[in-house]
């Protein structure tokens, strides 16, 4: 199966996603911020990065830009968001749509996550 990096500043969300991916047979690394993810990407070469869009320090959009520019990648990216205090879920994902390889709105279930991951990994394996 695939090696996936999950990036989310909310520990419960990050661990829940990671647990579901592990149950599906994937190897998972976790990062609690975009900055932490970039550090992880210096030593880990995942098949896919799943990142929240709204995080402190470095948001998902900046992380995706770093990944897509090649300085920390490039890797396929699945952007996830449930919105925030000042940004709606739709707006966050609309921005992500222009740079990420896939998007998924929180909350999502394991079936939706699995389908999104399979679709993106299928693109990588072609």
N, CA, C and O atoms as a printed pandas DataFrame, in Angstrom:
     atom_number atom_name residue_name chain_id  residue_number  x_coord  y_coord  z_coord
0              1         N          UNK        A               1    0.847   -1.183    0.000
1              2        CA          UNK        A               1    0.000    0.000    0.000
2              3         C          UNK        A               1    0.890    1.243    0.000
3              4         O          UNK        A               1    2.110    1.152   -0.139
4              5         N          UNK        A               2    0.261    2.389    0.157
5              6        CA          UNK        A               2    0.956    3.665   -0.002
6              7         C          UNK        A               2    1.483    4.220    1.318
7              8         O          UNK        A               2    1.053    3.832    2.404
8              9         N          UNK        A               3    2.426    5.138    1.178
9             10        CA          UNK        A               3    2.965    5.892    2.309
10            11         C          UNK        A               3    2.338    7.287    2.230
11            12         O          UNK        A               3    2.496    7.985    1.229
12            13         N          UNK        A               4    1.629    7.689    3.287
13            14        CA          UNK        A               4    0.853    8.929    3.268
14            15         C          UNK        A               4    1.238    9.811    4.443
15            16         O          UNK        A               4    1.376    9.330    5.567
16            17         N          UNK        A               5    1.410   11.105    4.185
17            18        CA          UNK        A               5    1.639   12.102    5.231
18            19         C          UNK        A               5    0.334   12.842    5.474
19            20         O          UNK        A               5   -0.247   13.403    4.545
20            21         N          UNK        A               6   -0.131   12.845    6.729
21            22        CA          UNK        A               6   -1.363   13.536    7.117
22            23         C          UNK        A               6   -0.980   14.776    7.917
23            24         O          UNK        A               6   -0.269   14.686    8.917
24            25         N          UNK        A               7   -1.463   15.943    7.463
25            26        CA          UNK        A               7   -1.131   17.213    8.105
26            27         C          UNK        A               7   -2.414   17.889    8.570
27            28         O          UNK        A               7   -3.257   18.261    7.754
28            29         N          UNK        A               8   -2.561   18.045    9.878
29            30        CA          UNK        A               8   -3.725   18.739   10.448
30            31         C          UNK        A               8   -3.350   19.199   11.844
31            32         O          UNK        A               8   -2.757   18.444   12.615
32            33         N          UNK        A               9   -3.694   20.433   12.170
33            34        CA          UNK        A               9   -3.349   20.972   13.484
34            35         C          UNK        A               9   -4.262   20.464   14.593
35            36         O          UNK        A               9   -3.935   20.615   15.770
36            37         N          UNK        A              10   -5.389   19.871   14.246
37            38        CA          UNK        A              10   -6.306   19.322   15.250
38            39         C          UNK        A              10   -5.951   17.846   15.450
39            40         O          UNK        A              10   -6.175   17.011   14.574
40            41         N          UNK        A              11   -5.397   17.552   16.617
41            42        CA          UNK        A              11   -4.873   16.211   16.875
42            43         C          UNK        A              11   -5.908   15.110   16.667
43            44         O          UNK        A              11   -5.601   14.084   16.060
44            45         N          UNK        A              12   -7.121   15.307   17.159
45            46        CA          UNK        A              12   -8.152   14.277   17.026
46            47         C          UNK        A              12   -8.493   13.975   15.580
47            48         O          UNK        A              12   -8.681   12.816   15.208
48            49         N          UNK        A              13   -8.573   15.013   14.769
49            50        CA          UNK        A              13   -8.864   14.837   13.341
50            51         C          UNK        A              13   -7.706   14.111   12.664
51            52         O          UNK        A              13   -7.906   13.152   11.919
52            53         N          UNK        A              14   -6.499   14.582   12.936
53            54        CA          UNK        A              14   -5.303   13.986   12.322
54            55         C          UNK        A              14   -5.184   12.504   12.682
55            56         O          UNK        A              14   -4.922   11.670   11.815
56            57         N          UNK        A              15   -5.375   12.187   13.936
57            58        CA          UNK        A              15   -5.241   10.788   14.383
58            59         C          UNK        A              15   -6.357    9.909   13.828
59            60         O          UNK        A              15   -6.138    8.738   13.519
60            61         N          UNK        A              16   -7.547   10.475   13.704
61            62        CA          UNK        A              16   -8.668    9.719   13.136
62            63         C          UNK        A              16   -8.405    9.376   11.670
63            64         O          UNK        A              16   -8.630    8.245   11.239
64            65         N          UNK        A              17   -7.929   10.356   10.915
65            66        CA          UNK        A              17   -7.594   10.118    9.509
66            67         C          UNK        A              17   -6.483    9.079    9.414
67            68         O          UNK        A              17   -6.567    8.139    8.624
68            69         N          UNK        A              18   -5.442    9.253   10.225
69            70        CA          UNK        A              18   -4.311    8.323   10.209
70            71         C          UNK        A              18   -4.760    6.904   10.552
71            72         O          UNK        A              18   -4.322    5.944    9.918
72            73         N          UNK        A              19   -5.626    6.769   11.547
73            74        CA          UNK        A              19   -6.109    5.440   11.948
74            75         C          UNK        A              19   -6.868    4.765   10.811
75            76         O          UNK        A              19   -6.685    3.574   10.561
76            77         N          UNK        A              20   -7.716    5.522   10.124
77            78        CA          UNK        A              20   -8.460    4.965    8.995
78            79         C          UNK        A              20   -7.548    4.527    7.865
79            80         O          UNK        A              20   -7.764    3.484    7.248
80            81         N          UNK        A              21   -6.531    5.327    7.599
81            82        CA          UNK        A              21   -5.580    4.982    6.544
82            83         C          UNK        A              21   -4.767    3.742    6.916
83            84         O          UNK        A              21   -4.493    2.893    6.068
84            85         N          UNK        A              22   -4.389    3.648    8.180
85            86        CA          UNK        A              22   -3.639    2.471    8.639
86            87         C          UNK        A              22   -4.494    1.214    8.540
87            88         O          UNK        A              22   -4.004    0.154    8.150
88            89         N          UNK        A              23   -5.778    1.333    8.896
89            90        CA          UNK        A              23   -6.681    0.177    8.775
90            91         C          UNK        A              23   -6.784   -0.288    7.325
91            92         O          UNK        A              23   -6.974   -1.474    7.054
92            93         N          UNK        A              24   -6.656    0.658    6.400
93            94        CA          UNK        A              24   -6.714    0.321    4.976
94            95         C          UNK        A              24   -5.382   -0.230    4.466
95            96         O          UNK        A              24   -5.263   -0.585    3.293
96            97         N          UNK        A              25   -4.378   -0.303    5.350
97            98        CA          UNK        A              25   -3.104   -0.897    4.977
98            99         C          UNK        A              25   -2.002    0.073    4.605
99           100         O          UNK        A              25   -0.921   -0.353    4.200
100          101         N          UNK        A              26   -2.250    1.366    4.733
101          102        CA          UNK        A              26   -1.243    2.365    4.376
102          103         C          UNK        A              26   -0.271    2.611    5.527
103          104         O          UNK        A              26   -0.608    2.405    6.693
104          105         N          UNK        A              27    0.922    3.050    5.188
105          106        CA          UNK        A              27    1.882    3.542    6.165
106          107         C          UNK        A              27    1.622    5.035    6.303
107          108         O          UNK        A              27    1.464    5.729    5.298
108          109         N          UNK        A              28    1.576    5.540    7.537
109          110        CA          UNK        A              28    1.182    6.933    7.754
110          111         C          UNK        A              28    2.186    7.654    8.644
111          112         O          UNK        A              28    2.605    7.134    9.677
112          113         N          UNK        A              29    2.563    8.857    8.227
113          114        CA          UNK        A              29    3.286    9.801    9.073
114          115         C          UNK        A              29    2.340   10.949    9.349
115          116         O          UNK        A              29    1.444   11.228    8.551
116          117         N          UNK        A              30    2.536   11.624   10.486
117          118        CA          UNK        A              30    1.665   12.729   10.863
118          119         C          UNK        A              30    2.481   13.986   11.125
119          120         O          UNK        A              30    3.612   13.921   11.606
120          121         N          UNK        A              31    1.885   15.135   10.800
121          122        CA          UNK        A              31    2.476   16.434   11.113
122          123         C          UNK        A              31    1.362   17.344   11.603
123          124         O          UNK        A              31    0.240   17.290   11.101
124          125         N          UNK        A              32    1.678   18.188   12.595
125          126        CA          UNK        A              32    0.656   19.047   13.184
126          127         C          UNK        A              32    0.631   20.460   12.620
127          128         O          UNK        A              32   -0.125   21.306   13.098
128          129         N          UNK        A              33    1.452   20.721   11.606
129          130        CA          UNK        A              33    1.468   22.044   10.970
130          131         C          UNK        A              33    2.164   21.939    9.621
131          132         O          UNK        A              33    2.808   20.937    9.313
132          133         N          UNK        A              34    2.021   22.985    8.828
133          134        CA          UNK        A              34    2.722   23.023    7.555
134          135         C          UNK        A              34    4.226   23.034    7.744
135          136         O          UNK        A              34    4.958   22.396    6.987
136          137         N          UNK        A              35    4.687   23.758    8.753
137          138        CA          UNK        A              35    6.120   23.827    9.049
138          139         C          UNK        A              35    6.649   22.443    9.425
139          140         O          UNK        A              35    7.700   22.018    8.945
140          141         N          UNK        A              36    5.917   21.757   10.277
141          142        CA          UNK        A              36    6.292   20.399   10.678
142          143         C          UNK        A              36    6.270   19.449    9.478
143          144         O          UNK        A              36    7.125   18.571    9.361
144          145         N          UNK        A              37    5.304   19.625    8.600
145          146        CA          UNK        A              37    5.215   18.784    7.401
146          147         C          UNK        A              37    6.440   18.966    6.514
147          148         O          UNK        A              37    6.986   17.987    6.007
148          149         N          UNK        A              38    6.875   20.204    6.321
149          150        CA          UNK        A              38    8.062   20.450    5.496
150          151         C          UNK        A              38    9.289   19.784    6.100
151          152         O          UNK        A              38   10.128   19.238    5.383
152          153         N          UNK        A              39    9.388   19.833    7.420
153          154        CA          UNK        A              39   10.492   19.164    8.103
154          155         C          UNK        A              39   10.431   17.652    7.863
155          156         O          UNK        A              39   11.450   17.023    7.578
156          157         N          UNK        A              40    9.250   17.083    7.978
157          158        CA          UNK        A              40    9.063   15.646    7.741
158          159         C          UNK        A              40    9.417   15.286    6.304
159          160         O          UNK        A              40   10.022   14.244    6.052
160          161         N          UNK        A              41    9.039   16.148    5.360
161          162        CA          UNK        A              41    9.283   15.865    3.941
162          163         C          UNK        A              41   10.765   15.894    3.577
163          164         O          UNK        A              41   11.138   15.466    2.485
164          165         N          UNK        A              42   11.608   16.389    4.468
165          166        CA          UNK        A              42   13.049   16.348    4.214
166          167         C          UNK        A              42   13.591   14.922    4.326
167          168         O          UNK        A              42   14.603   14.580    3.714
168          169         N          UNK        A              43   12.896   14.093    5.121
169          170        CA          UNK        A              43   13.387   12.729    5.327
170          171         C          UNK        A              43   12.420   11.639    4.860
171          172         O          UNK        A              43   12.814   10.484    4.705
172          173         N          UNK        A              44   11.166   12.002    4.638
173          174        CA          UNK        A              44   10.142   11.039    4.244
174          175         C          UNK        A              44    9.678   11.368    2.833
175          176         O          UNK        A              44    9.453   12.534    2.511
176          177         N          UNK        A              45    9.536   10.371    2.008
177          178        CA          UNK        A              45    9.075   10.566    0.631
178          179         C          UNK        A              45    7.734    9.853    0.454
179          180         O          UNK        A              45    7.697    8.705    0.012
180          181         N          UNK        A              46    6.635   10.526    0.796
181          182        CA          UNK        A              46    5.325    9.872    0.729
182          183         C          UNK        A              46    4.806    9.758   -0.701
183          184         O          UNK        A              46    5.274   10.441   -1.612
184          185         N          UNK        A              47    3.835    8.881   -0.866
185          186        CA          UNK        A              47    3.141    8.759   -2.145
186          187         C          UNK        A              47    2.038    9.803   -2.264
187          188         O          UNK        A              47    1.588   10.121   -3.365
188          189         N          UNK        A              48    1.603   10.340   -1.110
189          190        CA          UNK        A              48    0.486   11.283   -1.069
190          191         C          UNK        A              48    0.583   12.112    0.202
191          192         O          UNK        A              48    0.982   11.610    1.252
192          193         N          UNK        A              49    0.214   13.392    0.100
193          194        CA          UNK        A              49    0.102   14.271    1.266
194          195         C          UNK        A              49   -1.358   14.677    1.396
195          196         O          UNK        A              49   -1.972   15.134    0.432
196          197         N          UNK        A              50   -1.910   14.509    2.596
197          198        CA          UNK        A              50   -3.262   14.978    2.906
198          199         C          UNK        A              50   -3.098   16.132    3.873
199          200         O          UNK        A              50   -2.547   15.952    4.959
200          201         N          UNK        A              51   -3.570   17.323    3.499
201          202        CA          UNK        A              51   -3.380   18.481    4.368
202          203         C          UNK        A              51   -4.655   19.270    4.596
203          204         O          UNK        A              51   -5.462   19.468    3.687
204          205         N          UNK        A              52   -4.813   19.711    5.829
205          206        CA          UNK        A              52   -5.861   20.659    6.167
206          207         C          UNK        A              52   -5.489   21.985    5.517
207          208         O          UNK        A              52   -4.309   22.258    5.294
208          209         N          UNK        A              53   -6.474   22.801    5.215
209          210        CA          UNK        A              53   -6.209   24.094    4.589
210          211         C          UNK        A              53   -5.984   25.207    5.607
211          212         O          UNK        A              53   -5.193   26.117    5.359
212          213         N          UNK        A              54   -6.664   25.147    6.740
213          214        CA          UNK        A              54   -6.599   26.238    7.714
214          215         C          UNK        A              54   -5.823   25.793    8.947
215          216         O          UNK        A              54   -6.337   25.057    9.789
216          217         N          UNK        A              55   -4.569   26.256    9.038
217          218        CA          UNK        A              55   -3.699   25.909   10.158
218          219         C          UNK        A              55   -2.874   27.130   10.534
219          220         O          UNK        A              55   -2.631   27.996    9.693
220          221         N          UNK        A              56   -2.436   27.210   11.799
221          222        CA          UNK        A              56   -1.548   28.305   12.194
222          223         C          UNK        A              56   -0.144   28.097   11.621
223          224         O          UNK        A              56    0.151   27.031   11.081
224          225         N          UNK        A              57    0.693   29.075   11.731
225          226        CA          UNK        A              57    2.077   29.074   11.252
226          227         C          UNK        A              57    2.160   29.078    9.732
227          228         O          UNK        A              57    2.598   30.061    9.134
228          229         N          UNK        A              58    1.746   27.996    9.115
229          230        CA          UNK        A              58    1.758   27.878    7.655
230          231         C          UNK        A              58    0.481   27.158    7.256
231          232         O          UNK        A              58    0.249   26.019    7.661
232          233         N          UNK        A              59   -0.343   27.822    6.464
233          234        CA          UNK        A              59   -1.616   27.189    6.092
234          235         C          UNK        A              59   -1.402   26.170    4.973
235          236         O          UNK        A              59   -0.311   26.046    4.418
236          237         N          UNK        A              60   -2.465   25.457    4.666
237          238        CA          UNK        A              60   -2.389   24.410    3.662
238          239         C          UNK        A              60   -2.012   24.915    2.284
239          240         O          UNK        A              60   -1.299   24.235    1.545
240          241         N          UNK        A              61   -2.483   26.100    1.932
241          242        CA          UNK        A              61   -2.169   26.652    0.617
242          243         C          UNK        A              61   -0.670   26.894    0.470
243          244         O          UNK        A              61   -0.084   26.573   -0.563
244          245         N          UNK        A              62   -0.050   27.464    1.510
245          246        CA          UNK        A              62    1.398   27.679    1.465
246          247         C          UNK        A              62    2.147   26.350    1.413
247          248         O          UNK        A              62    3.147   26.223    0.706
248          249         N          UNK        A              63    1.667   25.371    2.155
249          250        CA          UNK        A              63    2.292   24.048    2.128
250          251         C          UNK        A              63    2.181   23.431    0.734
251          252         O          UNK        A              63    3.154   22.890    0.210
252          253         N          UNK        A              64    1.002   23.514    0.144
253          254        CA          UNK        A              64    0.812   22.970   -1.208
254          255         C          UNK        A              64    1.738   23.668   -2.194
255          256         O          UNK        A              64    2.329   23.017   -3.055
256          257         N          UNK        A              65    1.869   24.988   -2.077
257          258        CA          UNK        A              65    2.779   25.730   -2.956
258          259         C          UNK        A              65    4.214   25.215   -2.827
259          260         O          UNK        A              65    4.911   25.044   -3.828
260          261         N          UNK        A              66    4.651   24.969   -1.589
261          262        CA          UNK        A              66    6.003   24.438   -1.365
262          263         C          UNK        A              66    6.149   23.047   -1.986
263          264         O          UNK        A              66    7.168   22.734   -2.602
264          265         N          UNK        A              67    5.130   22.233   -1.816
265          266        CA          UNK        A              67    5.174   20.867   -2.356
266          267         C          UNK        A              67    5.181   20.892   -3.882
267          268         O          UNK        A              67    5.955   20.171   -4.512
268          269         N          UNK        A              68    4.335   21.708   -4.468
269          270        CA          UNK        A              68    4.210   21.741   -5.930
270          271         C          UNK        A              68    5.382   22.442   -6.604
271          272         O          UNK        A              68    5.670   22.181   -7.772
272          273         N          UNK        A              69    6.062   23.332   -5.880
273          274        CA          UNK        A              69    7.200   24.036   -6.472
274          275         C          UNK        A              69    8.419   23.126   -6.591
275          276         O          UNK        A              69    9.389   23.457   -7.273
276          277         N          UNK        A              70    8.359   21.989   -5.927
277          278        CA          UNK        A              70    9.468   21.054   -6.004
278          279         C          UNK        A              70   10.451   21.190   -4.864
279          280         O          UNK        A              70   11.310   20.325   -4.691
280          281         N          UNK        A              71   10.350   22.268   -4.069
281          282        CA          UNK        A              71   11.283   22.427   -2.959
282          283         C          UNK        A              71   11.016   21.396   -1.870
283          284         O          UNK        A              71   11.901   21.097   -1.069
284          285         N          UNK        A              72    9.807   20.852   -1.836
285          286        CA          UNK        A              72    9.468   19.810   -0.857
286          287         C          UNK        A              72    8.676   18.709   -1.539
287          288         O          UNK        A              72    7.764   18.138   -0.941
288          289         N          UNK        A              73    9.008   18.413   -2.754
289          290        CA          UNK        A              73    8.193   17.424   -3.456
290          291         C          UNK        A              73    8.710   17.247   -4.869
291          292         O          UNK        A              73    9.923   17.167   -5.062
292          293         N          UNK        A              74    7.863   17.185   -5.836
293          294        CA          UNK        A              74    6.401   17.307   -5.772
294          295         C          UNK        A              74    5.730   15.975   -5.428
295          296         O          UNK        A              74    6.203   14.903   -5.804
296          297         N          UNK        A              75    4.650   16.073   -4.724
297          298        CA          UNK        A              75    3.819   14.930   -4.363
298          299         C          UNK        A              75    2.375   15.282   -4.660
299          300         O          UNK        A              75    2.021   16.461   -4.646
300          301         N          UNK        A              76    1.530   14.296   -4.928
301          302        CA          UNK        A              76    0.104   14.600   -5.056
302          303         C          UNK        A              76   -0.441   15.020   -3.688
303          304         O          UNK        A              76   -0.007   14.521   -2.650
304          305         N          UNK        A              77   -1.401   15.950   -3.714
305          306        CA          UNK        A              77   -1.942   16.510   -2.475
306          307         C          UNK        A              77   -3.459   16.430   -2.474
307          308         O          UNK        A              77   -4.119   16.805   -3.444
308          309         N          UNK        A              78   -4.004   15.929   -1.360
309          310        CA          UNK        A              78   -5.440   15.958   -1.095
310          311         C          UNK        A              78   -5.667   17.024   -0.036
311          312         O          UNK        A              78   -5.196   16.893    1.093
312          313         N          UNK        A              79   -6.391   18.082   -0.400
313          314        CA          UNK        A              79   -6.695   19.171    0.534
314          315         C          UNK        A              79   -8.010   18.876    1.240
315          316         O          UNK        A              79   -8.988   18.471    0.612
316          317         N          UNK        A              80   -8.021   19.086    2.560
317          318        CA          UNK        A              80   -9.237   18.879    3.343
318          319         C          UNK        A              80   -9.531   20.143    4.139
319          320         O          UNK        A              80   -8.612   20.854    4.546
320          321         N          UNK        A              81  -10.816   20.425    4.362
321          322        CA          UNK        A              81  -11.165   21.592    5.171
322          323         C          UNK        A              81  -12.583   21.489    5.678
323          324         O          UNK        A              81  -13.474   20.941    5.027
324          325         N          UNK        A              82  -12.757   22.032    6.855
325          326        CA          UNK        A              82  -14.083   22.173    7.439
326          327         C          UNK        A              82  -14.405   23.636    7.645
327          328         O          UNK        A              82  -15.367   23.973    8.336
328          329         N          UNK        A              83  -13.605   24.511    7.050
329          330        CA          UNK        A              83  -13.808   25.945    7.222
330          331         C          UNK        A              83  -13.209   26.418    8.530
331          332         O          UNK        A              83  -12.516   25.670    9.219
332          333         N          UNK        A              84  -13.483   27.666    8.862
333          334        CA          UNK        A              84  -12.943   28.251   10.084
334          335         C          UNK        A              84  -13.734   29.470   10.480
335          336         O          UNK        A              84  -14.800   29.736    9.924
336          337         N          UNK        A              85  -13.220   30.212   11.436
337          338        CA          UNK        A              85  -13.910   31.386   11.964
338          339         C          UNK        A              85  -14.184   32.440   10.901
339          340         O          UNK        A              85  -15.250   33.057   10.887
340          341         N          UNK        A              86  -13.222   32.643   10.016
341          342        CA          UNK        A              86  -13.335   33.729    9.047
342          343         C          UNK        A              86  -13.449   33.254    7.603
343          344         O          UNK        A              86  -13.621   34.065    6.694
344          345         N          UNK        A              87  -13.354   31.946    7.390
345          346        CA          UNK        A              87  -13.382   31.404    6.033
346          347         C          UNK        A              87  -14.356   30.233    5.993
347          348         O          UNK        A              87  -14.310   29.347    6.846
348          349         N          UNK        A              88  -15.229   30.237    5.006
349          350        CA          UNK        A              88  -16.167   29.119    4.870
350          351         C          UNK        A              88  -15.446   27.908    4.287
351          352         O          UNK        A              88  -14.401   28.040    3.650
352          353         N          UNK        A              89  -16.007   26.748    4.509
353          354        CA          UNK        A              89  -15.455   25.519    3.940
354          355         C          UNK        A              89  -15.368   25.633    2.428
355          356         O          UNK        A              89  -14.352   25.283    1.828
356          357         N          UNK        A              90  -16.437   26.125    1.816
357          358        CA          UNK        A              90  -16.470   26.260    0.360
358          359         C          UNK        A              90  -15.369   27.151   -0.164
359          360         O          UNK        A              90  -14.726   26.828   -1.163
360          361         N          UNK        A              91  -15.142   28.286    0.510
361          362        CA          UNK        A              91  -14.086   29.202    0.078
362          363         C          UNK        A              91  -12.706   28.569    0.227
363          364         O          UNK        A              91  -11.863   28.692   -0.661
364          365         N          UNK        A              92  -12.479   27.893    1.348
365          366        CA          UNK        A              92  -11.179   27.251    1.573
366          367         C          UNK        A              92  -10.913   26.189    0.513
367          368         O          UNK        A              92   -9.802   26.092   -0.006
368          369         N          UNK        A              93  -11.920   25.403    0.196
369          370        CA          UNK        A              93  -11.730   24.339   -0.792
370          371         C          UNK        A              93  -11.681   24.878   -2.216
371          372         O          UNK        A              93  -11.035   24.285   -3.080
372          373         N          UNK        A              94  -12.354   25.991   -2.468
373          374        CA          UNK        A              94  -12.293   26.607   -3.795
374          375         C          UNK        A              94  -10.863   27.056   -4.093
375          376         O          UNK        A              94  -10.372   26.886   -5.209
376          377         N          UNK        A              95  -10.209   27.622   -3.100
377          378        CA          UNK        A              95   -8.814   28.022   -3.256
378          379         C          UNK        A              95   -7.942   26.783   -3.453
379          380         O          UNK        A              95   -7.060   26.767   -4.312
380          381         N          UNK        A              96   -8.191   25.759   -2.661
381          382        CA          UNK        A              96   -7.402   24.525   -2.755
382          383         C          UNK        A              96   -7.555   23.864   -4.112
383          384         O          UNK        A              96   -6.618   23.251   -4.622
384          385         N          UNK        A              97   -8.734   23.989   -4.691
385          386        CA          UNK        A              97   -9.030   23.356   -5.978
386          387         C          UNK        A              97   -8.056   23.787   -7.067
387          388         O          UNK        A              97   -7.794   23.029   -8.002
388          389         N          UNK        A              98   -7.519   24.996   -6.953
389          390        CA          UNK        A              98   -6.618   25.510   -7.979
390          391         C          UNK        A              98   -5.209   24.939   -7.868
391          392         O          UNK        A              98   -4.441   24.996   -8.828
392          393         N          UNK        A              99   -4.864   24.387   -6.703
393          394        CA          UNK        A              99   -3.495   23.902   -6.518
394          395         C          UNK        A              99   -3.397   22.439   -6.100
395          396         O          UNK        A              99   -2.423   21.768   -6.440
396          397         N          UNK        A             100   -4.374   21.941   -5.379
397          398        CA          UNK        A             100   -4.336   20.556   -4.899
398          399         C          UNK        A             100   -4.797   19.605   -6.001
399          400         O          UNK        A             100   -5.446   20.018   -6.962
400          401         N          UNK        A             101   -4.458   18.347   -5.851
401          402        CA          UNK        A             101   -4.863   17.331   -6.825
402          403         C          UNK        A             101   -6.254   16.791   -6.538
403          404         O          UNK        A             101   -6.896   16.206   -7.410
404          405         N          UNK        A             102   -6.714   16.990   -5.314
405          406        CA          UNK        A             102   -8.052   16.566   -4.912
406          407         C          UNK        A             102   -8.480   17.338   -3.683
407          408         O          UNK        A             102   -7.640   17.862   -2.952
408          409         N          UNK        A             103   -9.789   17.412   -3.445
409          410        CA          UNK        A             103  -10.307   18.104   -2.270
410          411         C          UNK        A             103  -11.372   17.243   -1.602
411          412         O          UNK        A             103  -12.048   16.443   -2.250
412          413         N          UNK        A             104  -11.505   17.426   -0.291
413          414        CA          UNK        A             104  -12.483   16.679    0.483
414          415         C          UNK        A             104  -12.968   17.580    1.613
415          416         O          UNK        A             104  -12.168   18.136    2.365
416          417         N          UNK        A             105  -14.279   17.716    1.721
417          418        CA          UNK        A             105  -14.862   18.584    2.746
418          419         C          UNK        A             105  -15.086   17.814    4.036
419          420         O          UNK        A             105  -15.656   16.723    4.032
420          421         N          UNK        A             106  -14.627   18.401    5.154
421          422        CA          UNK        A             106  -14.889   17.834    6.483
422          423         C          UNK        A             106  -16.314   18.181    6.879
423          424         O          UNK        A             106  -16.786   19.256    6.509
424          425         N          UNK        A             107  -17.009   17.352    7.593
425          426        CA          UNK        A             107  -16.584   16.005    7.957
426          427         C          UNK        A             107  -16.788   15.044    6.785
427          428         O          UNK        A             107  -17.694   15.222    5.971
428          429         N          UNK        A             108  -15.950   14.045    6.714
429          430        CA          UNK        A             108  -16.083   12.998    5.698
430          431         C          UNK        A             108  -15.955   11.655    6.398
431          432         O          UNK        A             108  -15.427   11.564    7.506
432          433         N          UNK        A             109  -16.442   10.623    5.741
433          434        CA          UNK        A             109  -16.352    9.294    6.352
434          435         C          UNK        A             109  -15.221    8.501    5.693
435          436         O          UNK        A             109  -14.601    8.957    4.733
436          437         N          UNK        A             110  -14.972    7.325    6.221
437          438        CA          UNK        A             110  -13.851    6.517    5.736
438          439         C          UNK        A             110  -14.026    6.098    4.279
439          440         O          UNK        A             110  -13.041    5.936    3.558
440          441         N          UNK        A             111  -15.264    5.923    3.842
441          442        CA          UNK        A             111  -15.520    5.553    2.450
442          443         C          UNK        A             111  -15.122    6.688    1.512
443          444         O          UNK        A             111  -14.500    6.453    0.476
444          445         N          UNK        A             112  -15.480    7.915    1.876
445          446        CA          UNK        A             112  -15.114    9.079    1.055
446          447         C          UNK        A             112  -13.602    9.277    1.031
447          448         O          UNK        A             112  -13.020    9.559   -0.016
448          449         N          UNK        A             113  -12.972    9.127    2.195
449          450        CA          UNK        A             113  -11.518    9.273    2.263
450          451         C          UNK        A             113  -10.837    8.205    1.414
451          452         O          UNK        A             113   -9.919    8.504    0.651
452          453         N          UNK        A             114  -11.285    6.974    1.547
453          454        CA          UNK        A             114  -10.702    5.873    0.787
454          455         C          UNK        A             114  -10.833    6.110   -0.717
455          456         O          UNK        A             114   -9.890    5.869   -1.471
456          457         N          UNK        A             115  -11.997    6.579   -1.149
457          458        CA          UNK        A             115  -12.214    6.840   -2.580
458          459         C          UNK        A             115  -11.284    7.942   -3.081
459          460         O          UNK        A             115  -10.715    7.830   -4.166
460          461         N          UNK        A             116  -11.131    9.001   -2.295
461          462        CA          UNK        A             116  -10.260   10.111   -2.697
462          463         C          UNK        A             116   -8.803    9.655   -2.759
463          464         O          UNK        A             116   -8.082    9.989   -3.699
464          465         N          UNK        A             117   -8.379    8.897   -1.760
465          466        CA          UNK        A             117   -7.001    8.397   -1.728
466          467         C          UNK        A             117   -6.749    7.461   -2.907
467          468         O          UNK        A             117   -5.728    7.577   -3.584
468          469         N          UNK        A             118   -7.666    6.545   -3.155
469          470        CA          UNK        A             118   -7.504    5.611   -4.284
470          471         C          UNK        A             118   -7.426    6.360   -5.617
471          472         O          UNK        A             118   -6.612    6.023   -6.477
472          473         N          UNK        A             119   -8.267    7.364   -5.780
473          474        CA          UNK        A             119   -8.260    8.136   -7.030
474          475         C          UNK        A             119   -6.911    8.813   -7.240
475          476         O          UNK        A             119   -6.364    8.783   -8.343
476          477         N          UNK        A             120   -6.376    9.419   -6.192
477          478        CA          UNK        A             120   -5.101   10.122   -6.336
478          479         C          UNK        A             120   -3.931    9.158   -6.480
479          480         O          UNK        A             120   -3.003    9.423   -7.243
480          481         N          UNK        A             121   -3.964    8.064   -5.769
481          482        CA          UNK        A             121   -2.886    7.084   -5.911
482          483         C          UNK        A             121   -2.937    6.413   -7.275
483          484         O          UNK        A             121   -1.897    6.056   -7.828
484          485         N          UNK        A             122   -4.122    6.240   -7.818
485          486        CA          UNK        A             122   -4.265    5.694   -9.165
486          487         C          UNK        A             122   -3.624    6.588  -10.194
487          488         O          UNK        A             122   -3.021    6.110  -11.154
488          489         N          UNK        A             123   -3.754    7.907   -9.995
489          490        CA          UNK        A             123   -3.127    8.862  -10.903
490          491         C          UNK        A             123   -1.617    8.745  -10.828
491          492         O          UNK        A             123   -0.936    8.844  -11.849
492          493         N          UNK        A             124   -1.083    8.534   -9.634
493          494        CA          UNK        A             124    0.358    8.429   -9.442
494          495         C          UNK        A             124    0.900    7.164  -10.089
495          496         O          UNK        A             124    1.998    7.170  -10.645
496          497         N          UNK        A             125    0.142    6.090  -10.019
497          498        CA          UNK        A             125    0.618    4.798  -10.499
498          499         C          UNK        A             125    0.497    4.632  -12.009
499          500         O          UNK        A             125    0.983    3.640  -12.552
500          501         N          UNK        A             126   -0.138    5.577  -12.702
501          502        CA          UNK        A             126   -0.277    5.483  -14.163
502          503         C          UNK        A             126    1.030    5.775  -14.851
503          504         O          UNK        A             126    1.101    5.742  -16.080
